[in-house]
């Protein structure tokens, strides 16, 4: 069990300038400071506005399909022989992952700000698809930046975005993955800041993004908490979620922060193993620094240059992590572990064959960790996995790894 | 008196706008940088901006991104950049050098270690693109104690409220980003620029440098009529791309750009008295 030494008023974070303890903040070029002030003002105003919240709630129900079910994975639980495993089924959200909870919310803010153009970065393409979807629905121009390497390995999602009318721009600078897509989206924003709204897909970036994205994703944890209480009469013993930038994990964790009996475990991408250096696990093996507008744990070399990351899952292939996770780690309120590509792939198959649910490769990291820890827990204990996305987008990747031609 | 302040007093006294070329340290190769800096001074540079290469230069356009990649491919690190300044200072004790870059290499080195090393090497100012005054209390304090100027950016999008705040934190000079966009972008509008600089002058006595979008001698000359300093980066750095295997030709071409700008800027100030 995690022990936080002093009582923390979780609702008081971040502070007004976006700090979670030493992390977070707003480290951007001057040109964006005005736009971030404007965004913060509109976000703070509308998060208190009953009309806005009602509209968001209606969209969650009618467009996303919320609430998503909490599912008792009885067969997997029985096989593991320990804790009862519950799945928060964000894979059933419209577009196939939790990402849409956030894009719906930010798009409603964009509309109120009168912006006509939406931009986004994407790794696995889930956030890009979720952004293209809401842009199509609101009739807004949409440009999605995606690393050239990710475009190769996530081609079904690229096609989906284009069907939805988005312009998908291949980013060929740097390591050609998610971090470079984020750099390029920032460059677009600084150039077109007057008419453009930048929908960041995770709980990272300059304030207010980490807090704002968390608030939109927290619907996951609010629902899961009520559902678990209703189904079992008690709170879960542990929450487990994969962490790239960390939006699905924060979405699940945040509403439970004030429940000291609930353990929280974030699972990072261990790639080929932490010892090989080929991974994407800044909380497990990185150190604090400043990138993409916030102070957080990073993967960097001894000169502070950001290093290339690796993961089987494009959505976790990122050298940073949301600042709130960095803070929860230091406080000891959440624990962060890593799972290798190989373990994730085995978990992908096991979940598919045991429960009839094909999880995304990102999500499979969380599943793998539960396969490891559940047998050591008692059958009267329970844990919730955030089943953050479905695995259809990964069929090409898995087939290729296993030498199967589709 | 700091070298930066002294240099601006000199240029003001002689009725000129200062010319500040930017080059990325270690581009196209580490051994080129110090001789290049001397060439730029000989060609008419008043201050120098030396870029610290970073893997993720978010505020820069493709020209400076590629310069960073070339410099990093040669292993140019922050401590190497400081060593270049030290070497430059052995024969030039007058020309101010401002380091420009991103915060993370300094974070990694540690604020105190960096500030001490930078002061010893002969650095005069530090401009971190992703460090607004709101986040910089610690580093700013250390820089000032060591006699270095923390230099900050202002942009067309900066609100009146932040204008005051940034101007209060800034030392040395204020770097005005002339347009919305990354470095090397097009379409600077000198008329709008003049009005904006007037507004900044009403709240700060610091010299105003203008950068981003100074593409050629004509733009430099137009800006020199309304600004205290003209910063030129991508127009020089792109020449490193043009002569990848011939650093002598790059140095000569860079010096030629500076010379042309110098001539055009001085002529503009002489024929048309400054608008201010």
PDB file of N, CA and C in Angstrom, chain A residues 17 19 24-35 37 172-174 179-180 182-184 186-188 190-194 287-293 295 298 300-307 319, chain B residues 52-61 65 69 72 76-79 103-109 111 129-135 137 153-159 162 166 177 179-182 185 212:
ATOM      1  N   UNK A  17      -0.689  28.742 -11.162  1.00  0.00           N
ATOM      2  CA  UNK A  17       0.208  28.809 -12.316  1.00  0.00           C
ATOM      3  C   UNK A  17       0.556  27.426 -12.869  1.00  0.00           C
ATOM      4  N   UNK A  19       1.366  24.455 -11.280  1.00  0.00           N
ATOM      5  CA  UNK A  19       2.411  23.610 -10.697  1.00  0.00           C
ATOM      6  C   UNK A  19       1.833  22.506  -9.823  1.00  0.00           C
ATOM      7  N   UNK A  24       5.214  20.575 -13.724  1.00  0.00           N
ATOM      8  CA  UNK A  24       4.207  21.319 -14.473  1.00  0.00           C
ATOM      9  C   UNK A  24       4.714  22.704 -14.853  1.00  0.00           C
ATOM     10  N   UNK A  25       3.833  23.714 -14.761  1.00  0.00           N
ATOM     11  CA  UNK A  25       4.218  25.073 -15.113  1.00  0.00           C
ATOM     12  C   UNK A  25       3.942  25.385 -16.579  1.00  0.00           C
ATOM     13  N   UNK A  26       4.609  26.427 -17.051  1.00  0.00           N
ATOM     14  CA  UNK A  26       4.338  26.900 -18.419  1.00  0.00           C
ATOM     15  C   UNK A  26       5.640  27.357 -19.049  1.00  0.00           C
ATOM     16  N   UNK A  27       6.317  26.451 -19.695  1.00  0.00           N
ATOM     17  CA  UNK A  27       7.614  26.745 -20.301  1.00  0.00           C
ATOM     18  C   UNK A  27       7.465  26.789 -21.819  1.00  0.00           C
ATOM     19  N   UNK A  28       7.021  27.930 -22.316  1.00  0.00           N
ATOM     20  CA  UNK A  28       6.829  28.056 -23.763  1.00  0.00           C
ATOM     21  C   UNK A  28       7.375  29.402 -24.232  1.00  0.00           C
ATOM     22  N   UNK A  29       7.520  29.525 -25.545  1.00  0.00           N
ATOM     23  CA  UNK A  29       7.956  30.787 -26.129  1.00  0.00           C
ATOM     24  C   UNK A  29       6.886  31.847 -25.886  1.00  0.00           C
ATOM     25  N   UNK A  30       7.341  33.090 -25.811  1.00  0.00           N
ATOM     26  CA  UNK A  30       6.480  34.211 -25.457  1.00  0.00           C
ATOM     27  C   UNK A  30       5.212  34.287 -26.314  1.00  0.00           C
ATOM     28  N   UNK A  31       5.332  33.980 -27.593  1.00  0.00           N
ATOM     29  CA  UNK A  31       4.197  34.135 -28.506  1.00  0.00           C
ATOM     30  C   UNK A  31       2.972  33.349 -28.045  1.00  0.00           C
ATOM     31  N   UNK A  32       3.188  32.217 -27.334  1.00  0.00           N
ATOM     32  CA  UNK A  32       2.063  31.382 -26.918  1.00  0.00           C
ATOM     33  C   UNK A  32       1.491  31.761 -25.556  1.00  0.00           C
ATOM     34  N   UNK A  33       2.193  32.637 -24.828  1.00  0.00           N
ATOM     35  CA  UNK A  33       1.736  32.932 -23.470  1.00  0.00           C
ATOM     36  C   UNK A  33       0.327  33.535 -23.472  1.00  0.00           C
ATOM     37  N   UNK A  34       0.052  34.410 -24.431  1.00  0.00           N
ATOM     38  CA  UNK A  34      -1.268  35.042 -24.501  1.00  0.00           C
ATOM     39  C   UNK A  34      -2.359  34.014 -24.771  1.00  0.00           C
ATOM     40  N   UNK A  35      -2.080  33.099 -25.711  1.00  0.00           N
ATOM     41  CA  UNK A  35      -3.074  32.082 -26.057  1.00  0.00           C
ATOM     42  C   UNK A  35      -3.336  31.160 -24.868  1.00  0.00           C
ATOM     43  N   UNK A  37      -3.005  32.003 -21.664  1.00  0.00           N
ATOM     44  CA  UNK A  37      -3.808  32.777 -20.705  1.00  0.00           C
ATOM     45  C   UNK A  37      -5.280  32.752 -21.105  1.00  0.00           C
ATOM     46  N   UNK A 172       8.850  14.610 -40.319  1.00  0.00           N
ATOM     47  CA  UNK A 172      10.067  13.867 -40.648  1.00  0.00           C
ATOM     48  C   UNK A 172      11.279  14.359 -39.879  1.00  0.00           C
ATOM     49  N   UNK A 173      11.062  15.262 -38.914  1.00  0.00           N
ATOM     50  CA  UNK A 173      12.210  15.765 -38.158  1.00  0.00           C
ATOM     51  C   UNK A 173      12.476  14.865 -36.947  1.00  0.00           C
ATOM     52  N   UNK A 174      13.680  14.963 -36.403  1.00  0.00           N
ATOM     53  CA  UNK A 174      14.052  14.256 -35.183  1.00  0.00           C
ATOM     54  C   UNK A 174      13.875  12.753 -35.305  1.00  0.00           C
ATOM     55  N   UNK A 179       7.019  12.728 -30.077  1.00  0.00           N
ATOM     56  CA  UNK A 179       7.582  13.968 -29.550  1.00  0.00           C
ATOM     57  C   UNK A 179       7.809  14.981 -30.677  1.00  0.00           C
ATOM     58  N   UNK A 180       8.182  14.478 -31.851  1.00  0.00           N
ATOM     59  CA  UNK A 180       8.438  15.377 -32.976  1.00  0.00           C
ATOM     60  C   UNK A 180       7.128  15.919 -33.540  1.00  0.00           C
ATOM     61  N   UNK A 182       4.606  16.545 -31.686  1.00  0.00           N
ATOM     62  CA  UNK A 182       4.238  17.598 -30.729  1.00  0.00           C
ATOM     63  C   UNK A 182       5.015  18.888 -31.016  1.00  0.00           C
ATOM     64  N   UNK A 183       6.318  18.760 -31.301  1.00  0.00           N
ATOM     65  CA  UNK A 183       7.104  19.944 -31.673  1.00  0.00           C
ATOM     66  C   UNK A 183       6.466  20.655 -32.863  1.00  0.00           C
ATOM     67  N   UNK A 184       6.085  19.873 -33.863  1.00  0.00           N
ATOM     68  CA  UNK A 184       5.566  20.451 -35.101  1.00  0.00           C
ATOM     69  C   UNK A 184       4.203  21.100 -34.863  1.00  0.00           C
ATOM     70  N   UNK A 186       3.252  22.461 -32.077  1.00  0.00           N
ATOM     71  CA  UNK A 186       3.560  23.719 -31.378  1.00  0.00           C
ATOM     72  C   UNK A 186       3.977  24.797 -32.376  1.00  0.00           C
ATOM     73  N   UNK A 187       4.784  24.399 -33.377  1.00  0.00           N
ATOM     74  CA  UNK A 187       5.241  25.376 -34.381  1.00  0.00           C
ATOM     75  C   UNK A 187       4.070  25.891 -35.205  1.00  0.00           C
ATOM     76  N   UNK A 188       3.145  24.993 -35.523  1.00  0.00           N
ATOM     77  CA  UNK A 188       1.939  25.416 -36.243  1.00  0.00           C
ATOM     78  C   UNK A 188       1.156  26.404 -35.371  1.00  0.00           C
ATOM     79  N   UNK A 190       2.084  28.361 -32.935  1.00  0.00           N
ATOM     80  CA  UNK A 190       2.724  29.663 -32.748  1.00  0.00           C
ATOM     81  C   UNK A 190       2.549  30.529 -34.004  1.00  0.00           C
ATOM     82  N   UNK A 191       2.397  29.881 -35.150  1.00  0.00           N
ATOM     83  CA  UNK A 191       2.250  30.594 -36.412  1.00  0.00           C
ATOM     84  C   UNK A 191       0.800  31.003 -36.670  1.00  0.00           C
ATOM     85  N   UNK A 192      -0.148  30.160 -36.247  1.00  0.00           N
ATOM     86  CA  UNK A 192      -1.565  30.385 -36.576  1.00  0.00           C
ATOM     87  C   UNK A 192      -2.422  30.594 -35.333  1.00  0.00           C
ATOM     88  N   UNK A 193      -1.794  31.209 -34.319  1.00  0.00           N
ATOM     89  CA  UNK A 193      -2.414  31.245 -33.005  1.00  0.00           C
ATOM     90  C   UNK A 193      -3.759  32.006 -33.001  1.00  0.00           C
ATOM     91  N   UNK A 194      -3.966  32.904 -33.974  1.00  0.00           N
ATOM     92  CA  UNK A 194      -5.199  33.698 -33.953  1.00  0.00           C
ATOM     93  C   UNK A 194      -6.454  32.859 -34.194  1.00  0.00           C
ATOM     94  N   UNK A 287      14.754  11.249 -15.457  1.00  0.00           N
ATOM     95  CA  UNK A 287      14.916  12.208 -14.365  1.00  0.00           C
ATOM     96  C   UNK A 287      14.277  13.542 -14.742  1.00  0.00           C
ATOM     97  N   UNK A 288      14.014  14.410 -13.741  1.00  0.00           N
ATOM     98  CA  UNK A 288      13.258  15.625 -14.035  1.00  0.00           C
ATOM     99  C   UNK A 288      13.988  16.587 -14.982  1.00  0.00           C
ATOM    100  N   UNK A 289      13.219  17.213 -15.847  1.00  0.00           N
ATOM    101  CA  UNK A 289      13.742  18.212 -16.773  1.00  0.00           C
ATOM    102  C   UNK A 289      12.582  19.002 -17.346  1.00  0.00           C
ATOM    103  N   UNK A 290      12.843  19.781 -18.394  1.00  0.00           N
ATOM    104  CA  UNK A 290      11.807  20.621 -18.992  1.00  0.00           C
ATOM    105  C   UNK A 290      11.698  20.331 -20.487  1.00  0.00           C
ATOM    106  N   UNK A 291      10.510  19.940 -20.907  1.00  0.00           N
ATOM    107  CA  UNK A 291      10.243  19.693 -22.331  1.00  0.00           C
ATOM    108  C   UNK A 291       8.755  19.928 -22.590  1.00  0.00           C
ATOM    109  N   UNK A 292       8.461  20.414 -23.795  1.00  0.00           N
ATOM    110  CA  UNK A 292       7.073  20.568 -24.231  1.00  0.00           C
ATOM    111  C   UNK A 292       6.228  21.351 -23.228  1.00  0.00           C
ATOM    112  N   UNK A 293       6.833  22.371 -22.656  1.00  0.00           N
ATOM    113  CA  UNK A 293       6.036  23.309 -21.874  1.00  0.00           C
ATOM    114  C   UNK A 293       5.878  22.987 -20.411  1.00  0.00           C
ATOM    115  N   UNK A 295       7.664  21.006 -16.623  1.00  0.00           N
ATOM    116  CA  UNK A 295       8.751  20.292 -15.942  1.00  0.00           C
ATOM    117  C   UNK A 295       8.208  18.945 -15.502  1.00  0.00           C
ATOM    118  N   UNK A 298      11.857  13.010 -17.626  1.00  0.00           N
ATOM    119  CA  UNK A 298      12.173  12.902 -19.052  1.00  0.00           C
ATOM    120  C   UNK A 298      13.217  11.816 -19.278  1.00  0.00           C
ATOM    121  N   UNK A 300      16.509  11.553 -21.123  1.00  0.00           N
ATOM    122  CA  UNK A 300      17.478  12.480 -21.695  1.00  0.00           C
ATOM    123  C   UNK A 300      18.880  11.955 -21.448  1.00  0.00           C
ATOM    124  N   UNK A 301      19.850  12.535 -22.165  1.00  0.00           N
ATOM    125  CA  UNK A 301      21.235  12.137 -21.929  1.00  0.00           C
ATOM    126  C   UNK A 301      21.875  13.077 -20.908  1.00  0.00           C
ATOM    127  N   UNK A 302      23.160  12.926 -20.674  1.00  0.00           N
ATOM    128  CA  UNK A 302      23.799  13.698 -19.597  1.00  0.00           C
ATOM    129  C   UNK A 302      23.957  15.174 -19.951  1.00  0.00           C
ATOM    130  N   UNK A 303      23.645  15.549 -21.206  1.00  0.00           N
ATOM    131  CA  UNK A 303      23.675  16.955 -21.600  1.00  0.00           C
ATOM    132  C   UNK A 303      22.266  17.567 -21.641  1.00  0.00           C
ATOM    133  N   UNK A 304      21.249  16.788 -21.245  1.00  0.00           N
ATOM    134  CA  UNK A 304      19.884  17.315 -21.286  1.00  0.00           C
ATOM    135  C   UNK A 304      19.246  17.242 -22.671  1.00  0.00           C
ATOM    136  N   UNK A 305      19.877  16.506 -23.590  1.00  0.00           N
ATOM    137  CA  UNK A 305      19.247  16.292 -24.898  1.00  0.00           C
ATOM    138  C   UNK A 305      18.269  15.123 -24.761  1.00  0.00           C
ATOM    139  N   UNK A 306      17.095  15.271 -25.401  1.00  0.00           N
ATOM    140  CA  UNK A 306      16.083  14.224 -25.306  1.00  0.00           C
ATOM    141  C   UNK A 306      16.522  13.039 -26.163  1.00  0.00           C
ATOM    142  N   UNK A 307      16.424  11.835 -25.621  1.00  0.00           N
ATOM    143  CA  UNK A 307      16.912  10.665 -26.360  1.00  0.00           C
ATOM    144  C   UNK A 307      15.761   9.939 -27.047  1.00  0.00           C
ATOM    145  N   UNK A 319       9.064  10.476 -24.656  1.00  0.00           N
ATOM    146  CA  UNK A 319      10.119  10.586 -23.643  1.00  0.00           C
ATOM    147  C   UNK A 319       9.712  11.325 -22.371  1.00  0.00           C
TER     148      UNK A 319
ATOM    149  N   UNK B  52      22.695  27.462 -28.380  1.00  0.00           N
ATOM    150  CA  UNK B  52      23.060  26.199 -27.728  1.00  0.00           C
ATOM    151  C   UNK B  52      22.193  25.118 -28.357  1.00  0.00           C
ATOM    152  N   UNK B  53      22.802  24.134 -29.040  1.00  0.00           N
ATOM    153  CA  UNK B  53      21.975  23.146 -29.740  1.00  0.00           C
ATOM    154  C   UNK B  53      21.078  22.355 -28.790  1.00  0.00           C
ATOM    155  N   UNK B  54      19.855  22.074 -29.258  1.00  0.00           N
ATOM    156  CA  UNK B  54      18.917  21.273 -28.469  1.00  0.00           C
ATOM    157  C   UNK B  54      18.188  20.306 -29.395  1.00  0.00           C
ATOM    158  N   UNK B  55      17.878  19.139 -28.844  1.00  0.00           N
ATOM    159  CA  UNK B  55      17.257  18.085 -29.658  1.00  0.00           C
ATOM    160  C   UNK B  55      15.835  18.425 -30.105  1.00  0.00           C
ATOM    161  N   UNK B  56      15.152  19.291 -29.370  1.00  0.00           N
ATOM    162  CA  UNK B  56      13.738  19.576 -29.663  1.00  0.00           C
ATOM    163  C   UNK B  56      13.467  21.072 -29.690  1.00  0.00           C
ATOM    164  N   UNK B  57      14.023  21.760 -30.701  1.00  0.00           N
ATOM    165  CA  UNK B  57      13.883  23.229 -30.739  1.00  0.00           C
ATOM    166  C   UNK B  57      12.505  23.662 -31.241  1.00  0.00           C
ATOM    167  N   UNK B  58      11.546  23.697 -30.329  1.00  0.00           N
ATOM    168  CA  UNK B  58      10.137  23.887 -30.685  1.00  0.00           C
ATOM    169  C   UNK B  58       9.801  25.239 -31.281  1.00  0.00           C
ATOM    170  N   UNK B  59      10.603  26.257 -30.967  1.00  0.00           N
ATOM    171  CA  UNK B  59      10.268  27.599 -31.456  1.00  0.00           C
ATOM    172  C   UNK B  59      11.005  27.927 -32.743  1.00  0.00           C
ATOM    173  N   UNK B  60      11.751  26.962 -33.262  1.00  0.00           N
ATOM    174  CA  UNK B  60      12.567  27.232 -34.442  1.00  0.00           C
ATOM    175  C   UNK B  60      12.007  26.581 -35.688  1.00  0.00           C
ATOM    176  N   UNK B  61      12.238  27.263 -36.814  1.00  0.00           N
ATOM    177  CA  UNK B  61      11.863  26.735 -38.108  1.00  0.00           C
ATOM    178  C   UNK B  61      12.887  25.706 -38.573  1.00  0.00           C
ATOM    179  N   UNK B  65      16.425  24.094 -36.871  1.00  0.00           N
ATOM    180  CA  UNK B  65      16.301  22.686 -36.459  1.00  0.00           C
ATOM    181  C   UNK B  65      17.437  21.852 -37.037  1.00  0.00           C
ATOM    182  N   UNK B  69      20.589  19.767 -35.365  1.00  0.00           N
ATOM    183  CA  UNK B  69      20.892  18.352 -35.638  1.00  0.00           C
ATOM    184  C   UNK B  69      22.339  18.179 -36.065  1.00  0.00           C
ATOM    185  N   UNK B  72      24.567  18.658 -32.976  1.00  0.00           N
ATOM    186  CA  UNK B  72      24.478  17.526 -32.041  1.00  0.00           C
ATOM    187  C   UNK B  72      25.137  16.281 -32.620  1.00  0.00           C
ATOM    188  N   UNK B  76      28.199  18.470 -29.976  1.00  0.00           N
ATOM    189  CA  UNK B  76      28.348  19.777 -29.325  1.00  0.00           C
ATOM    190  C   UNK B  76      27.429  19.861 -28.110  1.00  0.00           C
ATOM    191  N   UNK B  77      28.021  20.009 -26.932  1.00  0.00           N
ATOM    192  CA  UNK B  77      27.251  20.032 -25.692  1.00  0.00           C
ATOM    193  C   UNK B  77      27.368  21.405 -25.054  1.00  0.00           C
ATOM    194  N   UNK B  78      26.538  21.638 -24.054  1.00  0.00           N
ATOM    195  CA  UNK B  78      26.538  22.959 -23.418  1.00  0.00           C
ATOM    196  C   UNK B  78      27.940  23.329 -22.921  1.00  0.00           C
ATOM    197  N   UNK B  79      28.647  22.365 -22.330  1.00  0.00           N
ATOM    198  CA  UNK B  79      29.992  22.710 -21.827  1.00  0.00           C
ATOM    199  C   UNK B  79      30.943  23.049 -22.983  1.00  0.00           C
ATOM    200  N   UNK B 103      15.773  25.509 -22.263  1.00  0.00           N
ATOM    201  CA  UNK B 103      16.145  25.389 -20.864  1.00  0.00           C
ATOM    202  C   UNK B 103      16.780  24.058 -20.475  1.00  0.00           C
ATOM    203  N   UNK B 104      16.370  22.968 -21.092  1.00  0.00           N
ATOM    204  CA  UNK B 104      16.711  21.666 -20.502  1.00  0.00           C
ATOM    205  C   UNK B 104      18.208  21.372 -20.338  1.00  0.00           C
ATOM    206  N   UNK B 105      19.072  21.734 -21.290  1.00  0.00           N
ATOM    207  CA  UNK B 105      20.505  21.492 -21.034  1.00  0.00           C
ATOM    208  C   UNK B 105      21.006  22.220 -19.777  1.00  0.00           C
ATOM    209  N   UNK B 106      20.464  23.402 -19.499  1.00  0.00           N
ATOM    210  CA  UNK B 106      20.857  24.138 -18.291  1.00  0.00           C
ATOM    211  C   UNK B 106      20.303  23.451 -17.043  1.00  0.00           C
ATOM    212  N   UNK B 107      19.057  22.971 -17.150  1.00  0.00           N
ATOM    213  CA  UNK B 107      18.469  22.225 -16.033  1.00  0.00           C
ATOM    214  C   UNK B 107      19.354  21.038 -15.686  1.00  0.00           C
ATOM    215  N   UNK B 108      19.812  20.360 -16.731  1.00  0.00           N
ATOM    216  CA  UNK B 108      20.596  19.150 -16.498  1.00  0.00           C
ATOM    217  C   UNK B 108      21.956  19.487 -15.862  1.00  0.00           C
ATOM    218  N   UNK B 109      22.572  20.576 -16.341  1.00  0.00           N
ATOM    219  CA  UNK B 109      23.867  20.961 -15.779  1.00  0.00           C
ATOM    220  C   UNK B 109      23.694  21.465 -14.342  1.00  0.00           C
ATOM    221  N   UNK B 111      21.490  24.925 -12.350  1.00  0.00           N
ATOM    222  CA  UNK B 111      21.506  26.376 -12.536  1.00  0.00           C
ATOM    223  C   UNK B 111      22.809  27.002 -12.028  1.00  0.00           C
ATOM    224  N   UNK B 129      14.522  30.407 -24.786  1.00  0.00           N
ATOM    225  CA  UNK B 129      13.278  30.646 -25.513  1.00  0.00           C
ATOM    226  C   UNK B 129      12.066  30.133 -24.740  1.00  0.00           C
ATOM    227  N   UNK B 130      12.237  28.989 -24.055  1.00  0.00           N
ATOM    228  CA  UNK B 130      11.085  28.383 -23.377  1.00  0.00           C
ATOM    229  C   UNK B 130      11.061  28.706 -21.883  1.00  0.00           C
ATOM    230  N   UNK B 131      11.687  29.816 -21.517  1.00  0.00           N
ATOM    231  CA  UNK B 131      11.681  30.214 -20.107  1.00  0.00           C
ATOM    232  C   UNK B 131      11.115  31.622 -19.960  1.00  0.00           C
ATOM    233  N   UNK B 132       9.793  31.727 -19.770  1.00  0.00           N
ATOM    234  CA  UNK B 132       9.217  33.055 -19.538  1.00  0.00           C
ATOM    235  C   UNK B 132       9.555  33.514 -18.111  1.00  0.00           C
ATOM    236  N   UNK B 133       9.474  34.822 -17.835  1.00  0.00           N
ATOM    237  CA  UNK B 133       9.848  35.318 -16.506  1.00  0.00           C
ATOM    238  C   UNK B 133       9.080  34.634 -15.372  1.00  0.00           C
ATOM    239  N   UNK B 134       7.844  34.213 -15.654  1.00  0.00           N
ATOM    240  CA  UNK B 134       7.026  33.578 -14.615  1.00  0.00           C
ATOM    241  C   UNK B 134       7.699  32.354 -14.013  1.00  0.00           C
ATOM    242  N   UNK B 135       8.537  31.680 -14.808  1.00  0.00           N
ATOM    243  CA  UNK B 135       9.135  30.428 -14.345  1.00  0.00           C
ATOM    244  C   UNK B 135      10.608  30.583 -13.999  1.00  0.00           C
ATOM    245  N   UNK B 137      12.432  32.710 -11.748  1.00  0.00           N
ATOM    246  CA  UNK B 137      12.968  33.428 -10.593  1.00  0.00           C
ATOM    247  C   UNK B 137      14.342  32.922 -10.161  1.00  0.00           C
ATOM    248  N   UNK B 153      11.911  37.635 -24.179  1.00  0.00           N
ATOM    249  CA  UNK B 153      11.226  37.911 -25.436  1.00  0.00           C
ATOM    250  C   UNK B 153       9.918  38.657 -25.184  1.00  0.00           C
ATOM    251  N   UNK B 154       9.556  39.499 -26.115  1.00  0.00           N
ATOM    252  CA  UNK B 154       8.187  40.024 -26.194  1.00  0.00           C
ATOM    253  C   UNK B 154       7.677  39.686 -27.593  1.00  0.00           C
ATOM    254  N   UNK B 155       6.365  39.519 -27.719  1.00  0.00           N
ATOM    255  CA  UNK B 155       5.797  39.089 -28.994  1.00  0.00           C
ATOM    256  C   UNK B 155       4.614  39.961 -29.360  1.00  0.00           C
ATOM    257  N   UNK B 156       4.167  39.866 -30.622  1.00  0.00           N
ATOM    258  CA  UNK B 156       2.971  40.633 -31.008  1.00  0.00           C
ATOM    259  C   UNK B 156       1.760  40.244 -30.167  1.00  0.00           C
ATOM    260  N   UNK B 157       1.768  39.048 -29.609  1.00  0.00           N
ATOM    261  CA  UNK B 157       0.622  38.559 -28.837  1.00  0.00           C
ATOM    262  C   UNK B 157       0.737  38.857 -27.342  1.00  0.00           C
ATOM    263  N   UNK B 158       1.836  39.499 -26.929  1.00  0.00           N
ATOM    264  CA  UNK B 158       2.007  39.764 -25.497  1.00  0.00           C
ATOM    265  C   UNK B 158       0.989  40.803 -25.027  1.00  0.00           C
ATOM    266  N   UNK B 159       0.264  40.490 -23.956  1.00  0.00           N
ATOM    267  CA  UNK B 159      -0.754  41.426 -23.457  1.00  0.00           C
ATOM    268  C   UNK B 159      -0.089  42.614 -22.759  1.00  0.00           C
ATOM    269  N   UNK B 162       1.266  41.594 -19.356  1.00  0.00           N
ATOM    270  CA  UNK B 162       2.528  40.846 -19.351  1.00  0.00           C
ATOM    271  C   UNK B 162       3.687  41.710 -19.839  1.00  0.00           C
ATOM    272  N   UNK B 166       7.175  41.419 -18.066  1.00  0.00           N
ATOM    273  CA  UNK B 166       8.378  40.966 -18.758  1.00  0.00           C
ATOM    274  C   UNK B 166       9.417  42.085 -18.765  1.00  0.00           C
ATOM    275  N   UNK B 177      10.028  39.651 -30.737  1.00  0.00           N
ATOM    276  CA  UNK B 177       9.753  38.676 -31.799  1.00  0.00           C
ATOM    277  C   UNK B 177       8.795  39.347 -32.770  1.00  0.00           C
ATOM    278  N   UNK B 179       7.116  38.599 -35.388  1.00  0.00           N
ATOM    279  CA  UNK B 179       5.932  38.020 -36.018  1.00  0.00           C
ATOM    280  C   UNK B 179       5.497  36.764 -35.295  1.00  0.00           C
ATOM    281  N   UNK B 180       4.246  36.350 -35.589  1.00  0.00           N
ATOM    282  CA  UNK B 180       3.749  35.096 -35.037  1.00  0.00           C
ATOM    283  C   UNK B 180       4.324  33.986 -35.898  1.00  0.00           C
ATOM    284  N   UNK B 181       5.122  33.145 -35.302  1.00  0.00           N
ATOM    285  CA  UNK B 181       5.692  32.061 -36.085  1.00  0.00           C
ATOM    286  C   UNK B 181       7.000  31.608 -35.500  1.00  0.00           C
ATOM    287  N   UNK B 182       7.658  30.703 -36.209  1.00  0.00           N
ATOM    288  CA  UNK B 182       8.944  30.190 -35.764  1.00  0.00           C
ATOM    289  C   UNK B 182      10.053  31.008 -36.408  1.00  0.00           C
ATOM    290  N   UNK B 185      10.640  32.591 -40.418  1.00  0.00           N
ATOM    291  CA  UNK B 185       9.372  32.796 -41.119  1.00  0.00           C
ATOM    292  C   UNK B 185       9.448  34.052 -41.982  1.00  0.00           C
ATOM    293  N   UNK B 212      13.425  37.383 -35.800  1.00  0.00           N
ATOM    294  CA  UNK B 212      12.454  36.515 -36.488  1.00  0.00           C
ATOM    295  C   UNK B 212      12.012  37.248 -37.761  1.00  0.00           C
TER     296      UNK B 212
END
